[in-house]
Amino acid sequence: LDEEFARGDLGRARDLAIASNRHGESAAAITWLGYDAPQSPDGWGTLAVAGGGRAEDGGRSFSGFMGGLAVTNEHADPHMTAIG
């Protein structure tokens, strides 16, 4: 783990978990870390990261994750929101 990840992604996950607590015990925040977005090698947004392969792989993985949450739900009508 690098400093940017710890301050950025984990910080946002912490903030979301704290915010969800304001809505009572039935609310939860889950941070999915299953996708590593491609980074531009020169830091300027070149076309080297424009391919869709990694995004498609990440989408399939995320869909499986969300499906797993749905099938393990013990309540009649889960309300799930994905923010990305």
mmCIF file of N, CA and C in Angstrom:
data_model
loop_
_atom_site.group_PDB
_atom_site.id
_atom_site.type_symbol
_atom_site.label_atom_id
_atom_site.label_comp_id
_atom_site.label_asym_id
_atom_site.label_seq_id
_atom_site.Cartn_x
_atom_site.Cartn_y
_atom_site.Cartn_z
ATOM 1 N N LEU A 1 0.832 -1.180 0.000
ATOM 2 C CA LEU A 1 0.000 0.000 0.000
ATOM 3 C C LEU A 1 0.876 1.242 0.000
ATOM 4 N N ASP A 2 0.486 2.198 -0.813
ATOM 5 C CA ASP A 2 1.262 3.431 -0.824
ATOM 6 C C ASP A 2 0.509 4.550 -0.095
ATOM 7 N N GLU A 3 1.187 5.652 0.094
ATOM 8 C CA GLU A 3 0.619 6.766 0.860
ATOM 9 C C GLU A 3 -0.625 7.340 0.182
ATOM 10 N N GLU A 4 -0.592 7.442 -1.148
ATOM 11 C CA GLU A 4 -1.749 7.978 -1.871
ATOM 12 C C GLU A 4 -2.985 7.108 -1.639
ATOM 13 N N PHE A 5 -2.809 5.789 -1.698
ATOM 14 C CA PHE A 5 -3.916 4.868 -1.444
ATOM 15 C C PHE A 5 -4.437 5.036 -0.021
ATOM 16 N N ALA A 6 -3.533 5.099 0.934
ATOM 17 C CA ALA A 6 -3.933 5.203 2.336
ATOM 18 C C ALA A 6 -4.677 6.506 2.607
ATOM 19 N N ARG A 7 -4.203 7.589 2.051
ATOM 20 C CA ARG A 7 -4.852 8.884 2.293
ATOM 21 C C ARG A 7 -6.102 9.055 1.437
ATOM 22 N N GLY A 8 -6.074 8.564 0.225
ATOM 23 C CA GLY A 8 -7.191 8.758 -0.699
ATOM 24 C C GLY A 8 -8.310 7.755 -0.517
ATOM 25 N N ASP A 9 -8.098 6.549 -1.016
ATOM 26 C CA ASP A 9 -9.150 5.532 -1.010
ATOM 27 C C ASP A 9 -9.586 5.150 0.393
ATOM 28 N N LEU A 10 -8.647 4.890 1.256
ATOM 29 C CA LEU A 10 -9.019 4.490 2.618
ATOM 30 C C LEU A 10 -9.648 5.640 3.393
ATOM 31 N N GLY A 11 -9.200 6.849 3.135
ATOM 32 C CA GLY A 11 -9.808 8.014 3.778
ATOM 33 C C GLY A 11 -11.257 8.194 3.351
ATOM 34 N N ARG A 12 -11.526 8.033 2.051
ATOM 35 C CA ARG A 12 -12.905 8.135 1.563
ATOM 36 C C ARG A 12 -13.760 7.009 2.117
ATOM 37 N N ALA A 13 -13.204 5.808 2.225
ATOM 38 C CA ALA A 13 -13.945 4.678 2.802
ATOM 39 C C ALA A 13 -14.303 4.964 4.257
ATOM 40 N N ARG A 14 -13.363 5.495 4.993
ATOM 41 C CA ARG A 14 -13.624 5.858 6.395
ATOM 42 C C ARG A 14 -14.720 6.909 6.486
ATOM 43 N N ASP A 15 -14.638 7.940 5.662
ATOM 44 C CA ASP A 15 -15.642 9.007 5.685
ATOM 45 C C ASP A 15 -17.029 8.477 5.340
ATOM 46 N N LEU A 16 -17.103 7.563 4.374
ATOM 47 C CA LEU A 16 -18.385 6.979 3.992
ATOM 48 C C LEU A 16 -18.960 6.130 5.118
ATOM 49 N N ALA A 17 -18.122 5.369 5.786
ATOM 50 C CA ALA A 17 -18.585 4.548 6.913
ATOM 51 C C ALA A 17 -19.111 5.427 8.041
ATOM 52 N N ILE A 18 -18.423 6.505 8.326
ATOM 53 C CA ILE A 18 -18.874 7.431 9.370
ATOM 54 C C ILE A 18 -20.219 8.042 8.982
ATOM 55 N N ALA A 19 -20.357 8.444 7.728
ATOM 56 C CA ALA A 19 -21.614 9.039 7.265
ATOM 57 C C ALA A 19 -22.765 8.037 7.317
ATOM 58 N N SER A 20 -22.500 6.773 6.997
ATOM 59 C CA SER A 20 -23.581 5.780 7.013
ATOM 60 C C SER A 20 -24.090 5.532 8.426
ATOM 61 N N ASN A 21 -23.251 5.722 9.422
ATOM 62 C CA ASN A 21 -23.674 5.534 10.813
ATOM 63 C C ASN A 21 -24.746 6.529 11.233
ATOM 64 N N ARG A 22 -24.839 7.634 10.543
ATOM 65 C CA ARG A 22 -25.856 8.643 10.864
ATOM 66 C C ARG A 22 -27.267 8.160 10.528
ATOM 67 N N HIS A 23 -27.367 7.092 9.755
ATOM 68 C CA HIS A 23 -28.669 6.601 9.299
ATOM 69 C C HIS A 23 -29.140 5.380 10.077
ATOM 70 N N GLY A 24 -28.524 5.095 11.176
ATOM 71 C CA GLY A 24 -28.964 4.001 12.032
ATOM 72 C C GLY A 24 -28.240 2.699 11.752
ATOM 73 N N GLU A 25 -28.639 1.686 12.498
ATOM 74 C CA GLU A 25 -27.961 0.388 12.429
ATOM 75 C C GLU A 25 -28.231 -0.378 11.141
ATOM 76 N N SER A 26 -29.262 -0.004 10.392
ATOM 77 C CA SER A 26 -29.573 -0.747 9.174
ATOM 78 C C SER A 26 -28.720 -0.309 7.989
ATOM 79 N N ALA A 27 -27.950 0.749 8.133
ATOM 80 C CA ALA A 27 -27.102 1.240 7.047
ATOM 81 C C ALA A 27 -25.679 0.725 7.212
ATOM 82 N N ALA A 28 -25.039 0.473 6.082
ATOM 83 C CA ALA A 28 -23.651 0.007 6.100
ATOM 84 C C ALA A 28 -22.914 0.603 4.909
ATOM 85 N N ALA A 29 -21.627 0.718 5.025
ATOM 86 C CA ALA A 29 -20.779 1.170 3.926
ATOM 87 C C ALA A 29 -19.740 0.091 3.665
ATOM 88 N N ILE A 30 -19.610 -0.292 2.407
ATOM 89 C CA ILE A 30 -18.631 -1.304 2.007
ATOM 90 C C ILE A 30 -17.775 -0.693 0.910
ATOM 91 N N THR A 31 -16.484 -0.790 1.036
ATOM 92 C CA THR A 31 -15.579 -0.293 0.012
ATOM 93 C C THR A 31 -15.014 -1.475 -0.757
ATOM 94 N N TRP A 32 -15.243 -1.488 -2.067
ATOM 95 C CA TRP A 32 -14.752 -2.567 -2.927
ATOM 96 C C TRP A 32 -13.427 -2.110 -3.532
ATOM 97 N N LEU A 33 -12.407 -2.912 -3.355
ATOM 98 C CA LEU A 33 -11.070 -2.565 -3.840
ATOM 99 C C LEU A 33 -10.610 -3.503 -4.948
ATOM 100 N N GLY A 34 -11.551 -4.012 -5.728
ATOM 101 C CA GLY A 34 -11.221 -5.020 -6.723
ATOM 102 C C GLY A 34 -10.849 -4.502 -8.093
ATOM 103 N N TYR A 35 -10.624 -3.218 -8.260
ATOM 104 C CA TYR A 35 -10.278 -2.681 -9.572
ATOM 105 C C TYR A 35 -9.166 -1.658 -9.426
ATOM 106 N N ASP A 36 -8.147 -1.826 -10.199
ATOM 107 C CA ASP A 36 -7.026 -0.894 -10.206
ATOM 108 C C ASP A 36 -7.035 -0.179 -11.552
ATOM 109 N N ALA A 37 -7.530 1.038 -11.570
ATOM 110 C CA ALA A 37 -7.638 1.789 -12.824
ATOM 111 C C ALA A 37 -6.262 2.006 -13.440
ATOM 112 N N PRO A 38 -6.165 1.883 -14.768
ATOM 113 C CA PRO A 38 -4.872 2.106 -15.415
ATOM 114 C C PRO A 38 -4.432 3.557 -15.257
ATOM 115 N N GLN A 39 -3.160 3.741 -15.056
ATOM 116 C CA GLN A 39 -2.590 5.074 -14.891
ATOM 117 C C GLN A 39 -1.787 5.432 -16.130
ATOM 118 N N SER A 40 -1.821 6.677 -16.495
ATOM 119 C CA SER A 40 -1.051 7.150 -17.631
ATOM 120 C C SER A 40 0.436 7.080 -17.295
ATOM 121 N N PRO A 41 1.239 6.449 -18.160
ATOM 122 C CA PRO A 41 2.662 6.312 -17.854
ATOM 123 C C PRO A 41 3.393 7.645 -17.723
ATOM 124 N N ASP A 42 2.908 8.672 -18.421
ATOM 125 C CA ASP A 42 3.594 9.964 -18.335
ATOM 126 C C ASP A 42 2.846 10.969 -17.458
ATOM 127 N N GLY A 43 1.713 10.535 -16.888
ATOM 128 C CA GLY A 43 0.949 11.417 -16.020
ATOM 129 C C GLY A 43 0.087 12.443 -16.741
ATOM 130 N N TRP A 44 0.022 12.348 -18.071
ATOM 131 C CA TRP A 44 -0.709 13.357 -18.831
ATOM 132 C C TRP A 44 -1.922 12.815 -19.576
ATOM 133 N N GLY A 45 -2.316 11.599 -19.358
ATOM 134 C CA GLY A 45 -3.519 11.086 -20.014
ATOM 135 C C GLY A 45 -3.304 10.675 -21.458
ATOM 136 N N THR A 46 -2.292 9.903 -21.727
ATOM 137 C CA THR A 46 -2.051 9.441 -23.086
ATOM 138 C C THR A 46 -3.047 8.355 -23.455
ATOM 139 N N LEU A 47 -3.070 7.994 -24.716
ATOM 140 C CA LEU A 47 -3.967 6.949 -25.191
ATOM 141 C C LEU A 47 -3.539 5.556 -24.750
ATOM 142 N N ALA A 48 -2.409 5.441 -24.094
ATOM 143 C CA ALA A 48 -1.921 4.135 -23.654
ATOM 144 C C ALA A 48 -2.878 3.462 -22.676
ATOM 145 N N VAL A 49 -3.750 4.220 -22.038
ATOM 146 C CA VAL A 49 -4.682 3.643 -21.059
ATOM 147 C C VAL A 49 -6.109 3.582 -21.605
ATOM 148 N N ALA A 50 -6.291 3.818 -22.907
ATOM 149 C CA ALA A 50 -7.629 3.944 -23.481
ATOM 150 C C ALA A 50 -8.326 2.615 -23.749
ATOM 151 N N GLY A 51 -7.643 1.499 -23.693
ATOM 152 C CA GLY A 51 -8.282 0.214 -23.954
ATOM 153 C C GLY A 51 -9.319 -0.130 -22.904
ATOM 154 N N GLY A 52 -10.321 -0.915 -23.298
ATOM 155 C CA GLY A 52 -11.405 -1.251 -22.381
ATOM 156 C C GLY A 52 -11.251 -2.570 -21.665
ATOM 157 N N GLY A 53 -10.195 -3.320 -21.932
ATOM 158 C CA GLY A 53 -10.043 -4.652 -21.352
ATOM 159 C C GLY A 53 -10.064 -4.679 -19.839
ATOM 160 N N ARG A 54 -9.287 -3.820 -19.215
ATOM 161 C CA ARG A 54 -9.241 -3.810 -17.744
ATOM 162 C C ARG A 54 -10.569 -3.350 -17.163
ATOM 163 N N ALA A 55 -11.218 -2.391 -17.819
ATOM 164 C CA ALA A 55 -12.521 -1.920 -17.341
ATOM 165 C C ALA A 55 -13.560 -3.036 -17.437
ATOM 166 N N GLU A 56 -13.542 -3.787 -18.527
ATOM 167 C CA GLU A 56 -14.489 -4.896 -18.677
ATOM 168 C C GLU A 56 -14.234 -5.973 -17.630
ATOM 169 N N ASP A 57 -12.978 -6.301 -17.395
ATOM 170 C CA ASP A 57 -12.641 -7.277 -16.347
ATOM 171 C C ASP A 57 -13.104 -6.781 -14.980
ATOM 172 N N GLY A 58 -12.844 -5.510 -14.688
ATOM 173 C CA GLY A 58 -13.271 -4.930 -13.419
ATOM 174 C C GLY A 58 -14.782 -4.913 -13.281
ATOM 175 N N GLY A 59 -15.480 -4.637 -14.378
ATOM 176 C CA GLY A 59 -16.943 -4.632 -14.361
ATOM 177 C C GLY A 59 -17.508 -6.002 -14.043
ATOM 178 N N ARG A 60 -16.937 -7.038 -14.640
ATOM 179 C CA ARG A 60 -17.395 -8.407 -14.346
ATOM 180 C C ARG A 60 -17.142 -8.759 -12.886
ATOM 181 N N SER A 61 -15.988 -8.388 -12.391
ATOM 182 C CA SER A 61 -15.656 -8.667 -10.998
ATOM 183 C C SER A 61 -16.596 -7.920 -10.047
ATOM 184 N N PHE A 62 -16.865 -6.648 -10.349
ATOM 185 C CA PHE A 62 -17.764 -5.857 -9.505
ATOM 186 C C PHE A 62 -19.188 -6.408 -9.551
ATOM 187 N N SER A 63 -19.626 -6.823 -10.715
ATOM 188 C CA SER A 63 -20.957 -7.419 -10.841
ATOM 189 C C SER A 63 -21.076 -8.668 -9.977
ATOM 190 N N GLY A 64 -20.050 -9.497 -9.971
ATOM 191 C CA GLY A 64 -20.050 -10.683 -9.115
ATOM 192 C C GLY A 64 -20.078 -10.321 -7.643
ATOM 193 N N PHE A 65 -19.348 -9.283 -7.271
ATOM 194 C CA PHE A 65 -19.336 -8.813 -5.887
ATOM 195 C C PHE A 65 -20.724 -8.342 -5.469
ATOM 196 N N MET A 66 -21.352 -7.505 -6.300
ATOM 197 C CA MET A 66 -22.690 -7.002 -5.978
ATOM 198 C C MET A 66 -23.708 -8.139 -5.948
ATOM 199 N N GLY A 67 -23.578 -9.101 -6.857
ATOM 200 C CA GLY A 67 -24.467 -10.259 -6.843
ATOM 201 C C GLY A 67 -24.319 -11.051 -5.559
ATOM 202 N N GLY A 68 -23.100 -11.184 -5.078
ATOM 203 C CA GLY A 68 -22.862 -11.882 -3.814
ATOM 204 C C GLY A 68 -23.512 -11.174 -2.643
ATOM 205 N N LEU A 69 -23.473 -9.849 -2.644
ATOM 206 C CA LEU A 69 -24.160 -9.094 -1.587
ATOM 207 C C LEU A 69 -25.663 -9.348 -1.642
ATOM 208 N N ALA A 70 -26.217 -9.374 -2.854
ATOM 209 C CA ALA A 70 -27.660 -9.562 -3.002
ATOM 210 C C ALA A 70 -28.099 -10.942 -2.519
ATOM 211 N N VAL A 71 -27.362 -11.995 -2.865
ATOM 212 C CA VAL A 71 -27.810 -13.343 -2.488
ATOM 213 C C VAL A 71 -27.578 -13.649 -1.017
ATOM 214 N N THR A 72 -26.705 -12.917 -0.360
ATOM 215 C CA THR A 72 -26.496 -13.159 1.068
ATOM 216 C C THR A 72 -27.350 -12.249 1.945
ATOM 217 N N ASN A 73 -28.133 -11.389 1.327
ATOM 218 C CA ASN A 73 -29.008 -10.486 2.075
ATOM 219 C C ASN A 73 -30.122 -11.277 2.761
ATOM 220 N N GLU A 74 -30.360 -10.987 4.010
ATOM 221 C CA GLU A 74 -31.390 -11.687 4.772
ATOM 222 C C GLU A 74 -32.667 -10.866 4.913
ATOM 223 N N HIS A 75 -32.759 -9.751 4.251
ATOM 224 C CA HIS A 75 -33.927 -8.882 4.341
ATOM 225 C C HIS A 75 -34.665 -8.882 3.010
ATOM 226 N N ALA A 76 -35.929 -8.545 3.037
ATOM 227 C CA ALA A 76 -36.773 -8.646 1.853
ATOM 228 C C ALA A 76 -36.355 -7.716 0.715
ATOM 229 N N ASP A 77 -35.989 -6.502 1.017
ATOM 230 C CA ASP A 77 -35.745 -5.523 -0.038
ATOM 231 C C ASP A 77 -34.493 -4.699 0.252
ATOM 232 N N PRO A 78 -33.323 -5.198 -0.151
ATOM 233 C CA PRO A 78 -32.118 -4.412 0.120
ATOM 234 C C PRO A 78 -32.085 -3.162 -0.756
ATOM 235 N N HIS A 79 -31.558 -2.109 -0.234
ATOM 236 C CA HIS A 79 -31.361 -0.879 -0.995
ATOM 237 C C HIS A 79 -29.853 -0.675 -1.089
ATOM 238 N N MET A 80 -29.310 -0.887 -2.287
ATOM 239 C CA MET A 80 -27.862 -0.772 -2.468
ATOM 240 C C MET A 80 -27.567 0.333 -3.476
ATOM 241 N N THR A 81 -26.566 1.120 -3.183
ATOM 242 C CA THR A 81 -26.130 2.190 -4.065
ATOM 243 C C THR A 81 -24.633 2.043 -4.291
ATOM 244 N N ALA A 82 -24.232 2.064 -5.552
ATOM 245 C CA ALA A 82 -22.804 2.006 -5.885
ATOM 246 C C ALA A 82 -22.359 3.402 -6.315
ATOM 247 N N ILE A 83 -21.267 3.861 -5.751
ATOM 248 C CA ILE A 83 -20.714 5.169 -6.081
ATOM 249 C C ILE A 83 -19.290 4.956 -6.568
ATOM 250 N N GLY A 84 -18.955 5.503 -7.707
ATOM 251 C CA GLY A 84 -17.616 5.272 -8.212
ATOM 252 C C GLY A 84 -17.002 6.450 -8.868
#
